[in-house]
Tab-separated table of C-alpha atoms in Angstrom:
chain	number	residue	atom	x	y	z
A	1	MET	CA	36.280	12.339	-102.069
A	2	PRO	CA	39.453	10.480	-102.241
A	3	GLY	CA	39.540	6.807	-103.319
A	4	GLN	CA	35.886	7.303	-104.810
A	5	ASN	CA	35.398	5.348	-108.079
A	6	SER	CA	35.102	7.438	-111.256
A	7	TYR	CA	34.826	6.349	-115.048
A	8	GLU	CA	37.999	8.397	-115.590
A	9	HIS	CA	40.106	5.944	-113.463
A	10	LEU	CA	39.202	3.186	-116.419
A	11	LEU	CA	41.195	5.498	-118.848
A	12	PRO	CA	44.526	4.620	-120.167
A	13	PRO	CA	47.434	6.648	-119.532
A	14	SER	CA	47.647	7.546	-123.411
A	15	TRP	CA	44.363	9.171	-123.354
A	16	LYS	CA	45.753	12.732	-122.952
A	17	GLN	CA	47.740	12.393	-125.742
A	18	GLN	CA	44.809	11.866	-127.770
A	19	VAL	CA	42.995	14.893	-127.039
A	20	ALA	CA	46.385	16.701	-128.022
A	21	LEU	CA	45.896	15.075	-131.380
A	22	TRP	CA	42.393	16.302	-131.546
A	23	LEU	CA	43.317	19.888	-130.732
A	24	ALA	CA	46.033	19.780	-133.324
A	25	GLU	CA	43.669	18.164	-136.045
A	26	ASP	CA	41.461	21.233	-135.710
A	27	THR	CA	43.711	23.910	-135.922
A	28	PRO	CA	46.640	23.037	-138.134
A	29	SER	CA	47.916	26.532	-138.645
A	30	PHE	CA	46.262	29.987	-138.077
A	31	ASP	CA	43.320	30.276	-135.672
A	32	TYR	CA	41.829	33.256	-137.391
A	33	GLY	CA	38.719	33.619	-135.366
A	34	GLY	CA	40.830	33.380	-132.110
A	35	TYR	CA	42.602	36.442	-133.436
A	36	VAL	CA	39.199	38.457	-133.534
A	37	VAL	CA	38.161	37.643	-129.963
A	38	GLY	CA	41.290	37.981	-128.271
A	39	GLU	CA	42.184	36.917	-124.783
A	40	ALA	CA	39.850	38.568	-122.752
A	41	PHE	CA	38.629	36.071	-119.889
A	42	ARG	CA	35.359	34.972	-120.427
A	43	GLU	CA	32.509	32.628	-118.797
A	44	ALA	CA	30.601	30.107	-121.101
A	45	TRP	CA	27.841	28.008	-120.360
A	46	LEU	CA	27.648	24.514	-121.597
A	47	LEU	CA	23.839	23.750	-122.095
A	48	GLY	CA	22.300	20.168	-122.780
A	49	LYS	CA	19.499	20.494	-125.374
A	50	GLY	CA	17.703	18.291	-127.671
A	51	SER	CA	13.880	17.008	-127.046
A	52	GLN	CA	14.315	14.422	-124.746
A	53	PRO	CA	15.900	13.374	-121.579
A	54	ALA	CA	19.772	12.031	-122.096
A	55	VAL	CA	22.489	10.651	-120.011
A	56	LEU	CA	25.903	12.806	-119.668
A	57	ALA	CA	28.921	11.002	-121.015
A	58	GLY	CA	32.279	12.166	-121.792
A	59	SER	CA	33.116	15.198	-119.212
A	60	PRO	CA	36.780	13.791	-118.538
A	61	PHE	CA	37.163	14.176	-122.095
A	62	VAL	CA	35.559	17.875	-122.108
A	63	THR	CA	37.537	18.776	-119.067
A	64	GLU	CA	40.760	17.624	-120.546
A	65	ILE	CA	40.424	19.321	-123.692
A	66	PHE	CA	39.779	22.693	-122.058
A	67	ALA	CA	42.579	21.910	-119.311
A	68	GLN	CA	44.945	21.838	-122.373
A	69	LEU	CA	43.846	25.327	-123.265
A	70	GLY	CA	44.011	26.658	-119.770
A	71	CYS	CA	40.551	26.951	-119.372
A	72	GLU	CA	38.576	25.375	-116.269
A	73	VAL	CA	35.509	23.341	-115.911
A	74	GLU	CA	32.992	23.377	-113.216
A	75	TRP	CA	30.479	20.415	-113.844
A	76	HIS	CA	26.952	20.656	-112.454
A	77	LEU	CA	26.220	17.328	-113.317
A	78	LYS	CA	28.048	14.035	-112.370
A	79	GLU	CA	29.249	11.573	-115.375
A	80	GLY	CA	26.451	9.240	-116.191
A	81	ASP	CA	23.640	11.347	-114.834
A	82	THR	CA	20.237	11.762	-116.760
A	83	PHE	CA	19.231	15.260	-117.470
A	84	ASP	CA	16.059	16.879	-119.140
A	85	PRO	CA	16.712	19.491	-122.034
A	86	VAL	CA	17.428	22.489	-121.524
A	87	THR	CA	19.905	21.929	-118.692
A	88	ARG	CA	23.162	24.090	-117.751
A	89	VAL	CA	25.222	20.989	-117.465
A	90	ALA	CA	28.664	22.991	-116.809
A	91	ILE	CA	30.456	26.446	-116.923
A	92	VAL	CA	33.641	26.645	-118.661
A	93	ARG	CA	36.006	29.850	-117.796
A	94	GLY	CA	38.848	30.969	-119.656
A	95	LYS	CA	40.351	33.398	-122.208
A	96	ALA	CA	37.855	33.835	-125.120
A	97	ARG	CA	40.059	32.576	-127.852
A	98	PHE	CA	40.641	29.458	-125.929
A	99	LEU	CA	37.193	28.757	-125.163
A	100	LEU	CA	36.489	28.914	-128.787
A	101	LEU	CA	39.383	26.506	-129.700
A	102	GLY	CA	37.915	23.844	-127.628
A	103	GLU	CA	34.060	24.568	-128.141
A	104	ARG	CA	33.741	22.125	-131.170
A	105	ILE	CA	35.700	19.444	-130.381
A	106	ALA	CA	34.394	19.314	-126.992
A	107	LEU	CA	30.815	19.275	-128.167
A	108	ASN	CA	31.130	16.978	-130.771
A	109	LEU	CA	32.727	14.439	-128.472
A	110	LEU	CA	30.201	15.227	-125.937
A	111	ALA	CA	27.523	14.989	-128.395
A	112	ARG	CA	28.458	11.298	-129.541
A	113	CYS	CA	29.726	10.158	-126.159
A	114	SER	CA	26.468	11.089	-124.417
A	115	GLY	CA	24.624	9.671	-127.221
A	116	ILE	CA	26.046	6.148	-127.130
A	117	ALA	CA	25.617	6.175	-123.068
A	118	THR	CA	21.705	7.422	-123.650
A	119	LYS	CA	20.911	4.647	-126.289
A	120	SER	CA	22.861	1.997	-124.080
A	121	LYS	CA	20.954	2.797	-121.180
A	122	ARG	CA	17.545	2.967	-123.072
A	123	ILE	CA	18.273	-0.606	-124.498
A	124	LYS	CA	19.396	-1.876	-121.036
A	125	ASP	CA	16.391	-0.602	-119.513
A	126	LEU	CA	14.093	-2.011	-122.147
A	127	ALA	CA	15.630	-5.351	-121.866
A	128	ARG	CA	15.038	-5.613	-118.135
A	129	SER	CA	11.265	-4.325	-118.675
A	130	TYR	CA	11.004	-7.561	-120.676
A	131	GLY	CA	12.425	-9.688	-117.873
A	132	PHE	CA	15.975	-10.258	-119.384
A	133	ASN	CA	18.408	-10.792	-116.617
A	134	GLY	CA	21.628	-11.371	-118.753
A	135	THR	CA	24.224	-9.211	-120.282
A	136	ILE	CA	23.618	-6.386	-123.043
A	137	ALA	CA	26.844	-5.914	-124.743
A	138	GLY	CA	28.071	-3.300	-127.497
A	139	THR	CA	30.374	-4.676	-130.252
A	140	ARG	CA	33.600	-4.020	-132.017
A	141	LYS	CA	31.666	-2.061	-134.826
A	142	THR	CA	33.301	1.376	-133.428
A	143	THR	CA	34.732	3.848	-135.417
A	144	PRO	CA	38.658	3.664	-136.085
A	145	GLY	CA	40.409	6.188	-133.901
A	146	PHE	CA	37.608	6.839	-131.643
A	147	ARG	CA	37.126	3.638	-130.027
A	148	LEU	CA	37.983	4.425	-126.531
A	149	VAL	CA	35.450	6.972	-126.364
A	150	GLU	CA	32.940	4.891	-127.758
A	151	LYS	CA	33.413	1.946	-125.542
A	152	TYR	CA	33.785	4.087	-122.420
A	153	ALA	CA	30.369	5.663	-123.496
A	154	MET	CA	28.681	2.025	-123.492
A	155	MET	CA	30.106	1.780	-119.786
A	156	VAL	CA	28.612	5.086	-118.692
A	157	GLY	CA	25.569	3.784	-120.260
A	158	GLY	CA	25.401	0.783	-118.288
A	159	ILE	CA	26.089	-1.995	-120.738
A	160	ASP	CA	29.192	-4.241	-121.059
A	161	THR	CA	31.754	-3.610	-123.662
A	162	HIS	CA	32.247	-7.035	-125.122
A	163	ARG	CA	35.714	-7.430	-126.266
A	164	TYR	CA	37.624	-4.113	-126.545
A	165	ASP	CA	39.956	-5.304	-129.561
A	166	LEU	CA	41.418	-8.569	-131.392
A	167	SER	CA	43.664	-8.997	-128.503
A	168	SER	CA	40.818	-9.327	-125.617
A	169	MET	CA	38.815	-12.493	-126.446
A	170	ILE	CA	39.247	-14.883	-129.095
A	171	MET	CA	36.225	-14.660	-131.344
A	172	LEU	CA	36.027	-17.227	-134.196
A	173	LYS	CA	33.434	-16.206	-136.826
A	174	ASP	CA	32.468	-17.896	-140.421
A	175	ASN	CA	35.768	-16.959	-142.104
A	176	HIS	CA	37.788	-18.253	-139.531
A	177	ILE	CA	36.131	-21.469	-139.306
A	178	TRP	CA	36.106	-22.037	-143.141
A	179	SER	CA	39.939	-20.849	-143.426
A	180	SER	CA	40.437	-23.631	-140.880
A	181	GLY	CA	38.479	-26.323	-142.046
A	182	SER	CA	36.068	-26.878	-139.239
A	183	ILE	CA	35.037	-25.690	-136.090
A	184	THR	CA	37.033	-28.205	-134.094
A	185	ALA	CA	40.403	-27.227	-136.237
A	186	ALA	CA	39.682	-23.677	-135.362
A	187	ILE	CA	39.112	-24.080	-131.917
A	188	GLN	CA	42.137	-26.297	-131.187
A	189	GLN	CA	44.775	-23.686	-133.212
A	190	ALA	CA	42.943	-21.028	-131.136
A	191	ARG	CA	43.880	-22.689	-127.849
A	192	GLN	CA	47.333	-23.550	-128.962
A	193	VAL	CA	47.987	-19.910	-129.021
A	194	GLY	CA	45.620	-18.410	-126.566
A	195	GLY	CA	46.132	-20.229	-123.656
A	196	PHE	CA	44.022	-20.500	-120.746
A	197	SER	CA	43.651	-16.874	-120.050
A	198	LEU	CA	41.513	-15.953	-122.892
A	199	LEU	CA	37.977	-16.827	-123.450
A	200	LEU	CA	36.991	-18.221	-126.908
A	201	ASP	CA	33.745	-17.070	-128.309
A	202	VAL	CA	32.321	-19.185	-131.555
A	203	GLU	CA	29.926	-18.004	-134.050
A	204	VAL	CA	27.666	-20.979	-134.983
A	205	GLN	CA	24.895	-21.090	-137.588
A	206	SER	CA	22.905	-24.114	-136.442
A	207	GLU	CA	22.520	-26.245	-133.568
A	208	ALA	CA	24.651	-29.019	-134.791
A	209	GLU	CA	27.481	-26.342	-135.164
A	210	ALA	CA	26.757	-25.504	-131.678
A	211	ASP	CA	27.317	-28.885	-130.448
A	212	GLU	CA	30.586	-29.334	-132.319
A	213	ALA	CA	31.604	-26.017	-130.758
A	214	ILE	CA	30.729	-27.047	-127.174
A	215	GLU	CA	32.404	-30.491	-127.696
A	216	ALA	CA	35.705	-28.575	-128.874
A	217	GLY	CA	35.979	-26.418	-125.671
A	218	ALA	CA	34.545	-23.252	-126.667
A	219	ASP	CA	33.360	-20.611	-123.792
A	220	ILE	CA	30.746	-18.771	-125.784
A	221	ILE	CA	28.418	-19.949	-128.260
A	222	MET	CA	27.173	-17.288	-130.466
A	223	LEU	CA	23.863	-18.475	-131.997
A	224	ASP	CA	24.191	-15.838	-135.020
A	225	ASN	CA	21.136	-14.354	-136.607
A	226	MET	CA	18.387	-16.787	-135.032
A	227	ASP	CA	15.570	-15.228	-133.420
A	228	GLY	CA	12.304	-15.823	-131.864
A	229	ALA	CA	10.967	-19.493	-131.725
A	230	GLU	CA	14.023	-20.874	-133.108
A	231	LEU	CA	16.728	-19.386	-130.813
A	232	VAL	CA	14.435	-20.273	-127.577
A	233	LYS	CA	14.191	-24.026	-129.039
A	234	ALA	CA	17.969	-24.247	-129.852
A	235	ALA	CA	19.288	-22.689	-126.605
A	236	ARG	CA	16.872	-24.940	-124.418
A	237	SER	CA	17.649	-28.167	-126.158
A	238	LEU	CA	21.527	-27.324	-126.161
A	239	LYS	CA	21.415	-26.533	-122.517
A	240	GLU	CA	19.472	-29.556	-121.477
A	241	LYS	CA	21.807	-31.657	-123.669
A	242	TRP	CA	25.112	-30.780	-122.125
A	243	LYS	CA	24.022	-30.083	-118.687
A	244	GLY	CA	26.668	-31.238	-115.931
A	245	GLN	CA	28.992	-31.920	-118.914
A	246	ARG	CA	30.229	-28.660	-120.291
A	247	LYS	CA	30.073	-25.032	-118.829
A	248	PHE	CA	29.475	-22.337	-121.668
A	249	LEU	CA	27.604	-19.470	-122.320
A	250	PHE	CA	25.076	-18.532	-124.918
A	251	GLU	CA	25.127	-15.260	-126.725
A	252	THR	CA	22.826	-14.034	-129.472
A	253	SER	CA	23.832	-11.329	-132.010
A	254	GLY	CA	22.927	-9.669	-135.323
A	255	ASN	CA	20.022	-7.593	-136.575
A	256	ILE	CA	18.915	-6.486	-133.183
A	257	THR	CA	16.966	-3.079	-132.705
A	258	GLU	CA	14.662	-1.944	-130.393
A	259	ALA	CA	11.361	-3.150	-132.298
A	260	ASN	CA	12.634	-6.798	-132.272
A	261	LEU	CA	14.630	-6.612	-128.777
A	262	GLN	CA	11.775	-8.685	-127.053
A	263	GLU	CA	12.010	-11.458	-128.951
A	264	ARG	CA	15.707	-11.957	-128.525
A	265	ALA	CA	15.960	-10.614	-124.734
A	266	ILE	CA	15.375	-14.222	-123.559
A	267	ASN	CA	16.835	-15.862	-120.282
A	268	GLU	CA	17.817	-18.951	-122.194
A	269	ILE	CA	20.613	-16.572	-123.711
A	270	ASP	CA	23.253	-15.091	-121.399
A	271	ILE	CA	24.538	-12.512	-123.696
A	272	LEU	CA	22.834	-10.139	-125.994
A	273	SER	CA	25.080	-8.172	-127.918
A	274	THR	CA	24.348	-5.568	-130.558
A	275	SER	CA	25.811	-2.354	-132.428
A	276	VAL	CA	22.442	-0.524	-132.429
A	277	VAL	CA	23.765	1.205	-129.072
A	278	HIS	CA	26.749	2.885	-131.105
A	279	GLN	CA	26.288	2.822	-134.720
A	280	SER	CA	24.354	5.640	-136.338
A	281	VAL	CA	23.059	6.526	-132.765
A	282	GLN	CA	21.223	9.774	-132.389
A	283	HIS	CA	23.704	12.172	-130.820
A	284	ILE	CA	22.638	14.576	-128.126
A	285	ASP	CA	22.342	18.124	-128.543
A	286	PHE	CA	24.873	20.528	-126.643
A	287	SER	CA	25.967	24.344	-127.197
A	288	LEU	CA	28.335	26.465	-125.550
A	289	LYS	CA	27.456	30.062	-125.125
A	290	ILE	CA	29.627	32.824	-123.949
A	291	GLN	CA	28.104	35.132	-121.656
A	292	LYS	CA	28.417	38.882	-121.988
A	293	PRO	CA	30.395	40.462	-119.311
A	294	LYS	CA	28.680	42.305	-116.750
A	295	PRO	CA	29.039	46.061	-116.610
A	296	ASN	CA	30.991	47.512	-114.077
């Protein structure tokens, strides 16, 4: 439908060039297997497998992979749909050698992208089940060269992407602060160059450091590696202390897992950021099966 929102519309103009680079990387010289199968027109089924329900993510990339090879993809599911295995999620049609040229690139991308989306949805749903109403966000601990896909997958899974890169938001962590001499000095220097348009997120190790960051004008206070009663106490104390004086958000990050999520997913915190949704995430199993031609 014209005008309908699509995750694909978020992608920058350069994303199709990245697909071309993936294809070039996988076939740098001769395609020996393609020589064997030739150019007979074939139909292949894209199957979502595995052992548990999963979120489909990455379909624009897969469509473009095959489009650059002269093949067409007919999707049976929408981006972001949850499916039970085994499900035929799409049919790919084209010349046999081109189907196989795109097969592994498409499956690898779909497996990781869907894995991140599935994990993101699971973490968000779990946090909501604990009554957490704040923001769940991924982190910048992404794979070099593959960040676009991984951040995209987080959005399909329903969570916030946090900052996309070093230019998207100013984040001052322990090394920035130690190198500058103090939290206040680091914030002042960041404001001079960042201006009014960039949020400033400052990592602190204690309530006293949080006070300094709030006083200096930080927009987001990251209570790093605090959990349980300590996290609740610090957040409540600071919000009460600065009520009506400063506007800021609290973030918690570091060592968050499904097992300890409940003690961190508290509404005294505004943002829960974690790399568990994309680092070491379980991939979703997909396969592409070329169908035997029907006899005349």
